């Protein structure tokens, strides 16, 4: 009578190593007490999703906080779904968000002693483990064809029983070893299935760092662990990898909770301790049509792709800070209290995670981004704007690279001070706001625009005031002297120098001080919203101011 060992040797004649050899190849890591080994383990099936970035960010942060290791593993065992080149892209995109792995797959090479970090290159490891499971009687060959499985599903549907390959429905689990050996020798194609000892009437308790003790139905499914293409399935492969790569904390989406009983049973069958689990909330969005909360969808929501936020010009740190507010409910308050703080000083904690899907909140992202951009020093702002503009805004890129000093003076208006001006939510807001500083652009804008002067002020008054403004302009005066110059000039042209004075007797005046300042602002920028006027004057310089005013006066 054949033994399990005979079956194992028949299936894997070339596999000579055992899990003892693997234990030697991948010894325990030498890390300080409390250090977590975390990982991000995407499949190379497309672009970097917002949800995936969130997962990677959390894994990265926990490793960093505990002085542990964060590694990147490429889970490419589903080769039908694989899109060539996307593994490399994921590494690059994560890097743009500042998430760089301590070890693992790096796109064109690998780093670390626990590899290979690409699952399709780990075939020998999986075979060693599967051979051992077969020897222990915990795995078996299954010869069912697709038609057999379709037929099984029909029977189960008709009988209204739980679907799947388990217990009495798991036909191949009931063959004797001799029968199995005979069919393999006869060349019948097969996959390898795990032999579950569970019963779905039982419950198991599994601890989740975010959710506490979870009560789950025990696994009884004989899942496929090795497919007919010779590659393992996710359930099996990730578990072997997490074991031999020394993962201590698995952070992944909550959609994996339902498969957790399978993983727990596989760990038990191998005699391995399972890592800690933290199943993260899924990012939700309010559906634009129905108003109902639903999962962020790859197909419907542009926000599902991280590239959307890059293109839109959000500063990278702002987007990461926003994701941190989704992760921990107390992060936003911390950020408001520390607008210039280093995120490394904030520790993520499991008890501050929300349990039900976190809602995507664009106004909050805009606000965080606006605060961040306002508090950025001019050098950081300029280099980040340049990097963004290079890919997405050729006009801005031209401004920055042709005269960096001028660009820096422009964006430094009311920056680097205690209460900085909050001009920009994203880098894409910059070009329309600063375009008027550039002479040829100003000329185009002047031609195209009807200047928004206050219609109650007569054109002759505007003309007279603007001509006199140029004639008397002295840019060597400091800001407060200039301020007084303008009040005096305003009074000369019939503007009250105070709002109250004007309001008491409006018919006696052409307006008040703010109105005459607005005339200058509009004339020089074509808009009533330009930044602080004194700085605008300094940047434009007397010659250009004179030129612009004479152009405007000619139109009145
Ligand atoms: N490859 C899986 C995914 O892309 C990883 C899940 C896990 O982190 O265990 O969702």
Coordinates of C-alpha atoms in Angstrom, one line a residue, residues 48 53 88-100 306-307 309-311 313-320 383-392 427:
X48 CA -1.3 52.5 -8.2
X53 CA -1.2 53.7 -1.6
X88 CA 8.2 48.5 -11.9
X89 CA 5.7 51.3 -12.3
X90 CA 4.2 50.6 -8.8
X91 CA 7.7 50.9 -7.3
X92 CA 8.3 54.2 -9.1
X93 CA 4.9 55.6 -8.2
X94 CA 5.3 54.7 -4.5
X95 CA 8.7 56.4 -4.6
X96 CA 7.0 59.6 -5.8
X97 CA 4.9 59.5 -2.6
X98 CA 8.0 59.0 -0.5
X99 CA 7.4 55.3 0.2
X100 CA 10.6 53.4 -0.5
X306 CA -3.2 58.2 -7.4
X307 CA -2.1 59.7 -10.8
X309 CA -3.9 63.7 -7.6
X310 CA -0.5 64.1 -9.1
X311 CA -1.9 65.5 -12.3
X313 CA -1.2 69.3 -8.7
X314 CA -1.7 68.4 -5.1
X315 CA 1.6 68.5 -3.3
X316 CA 2.7 64.9 -2.5
X317 CA 3.0 65.5 1.2
X318 CA -0.4 67.1 1.3
X319 CA -2.0 63.9 -0.2
X320 CA -0.1 61.7 2.2
X383 CA 11.4 73.0 -6.5
X384 CA 8.1 71.1 -6.0
X385 CA 6.3 73.4 -8.4
X386 CA 9.0 72.9 -11.0
X387 CA 8.9 69.1 -10.6
X388 CA 5.1 69.1 -11.0
X389 CA 5.1 71.7 -13.9
X390 CA 7.7 69.7 -15.8
X391 CA 5.2 66.9 -16.3
X392 CA 1.9 68.8 -16.3
X427 CA 0.3 73.7 -8.0

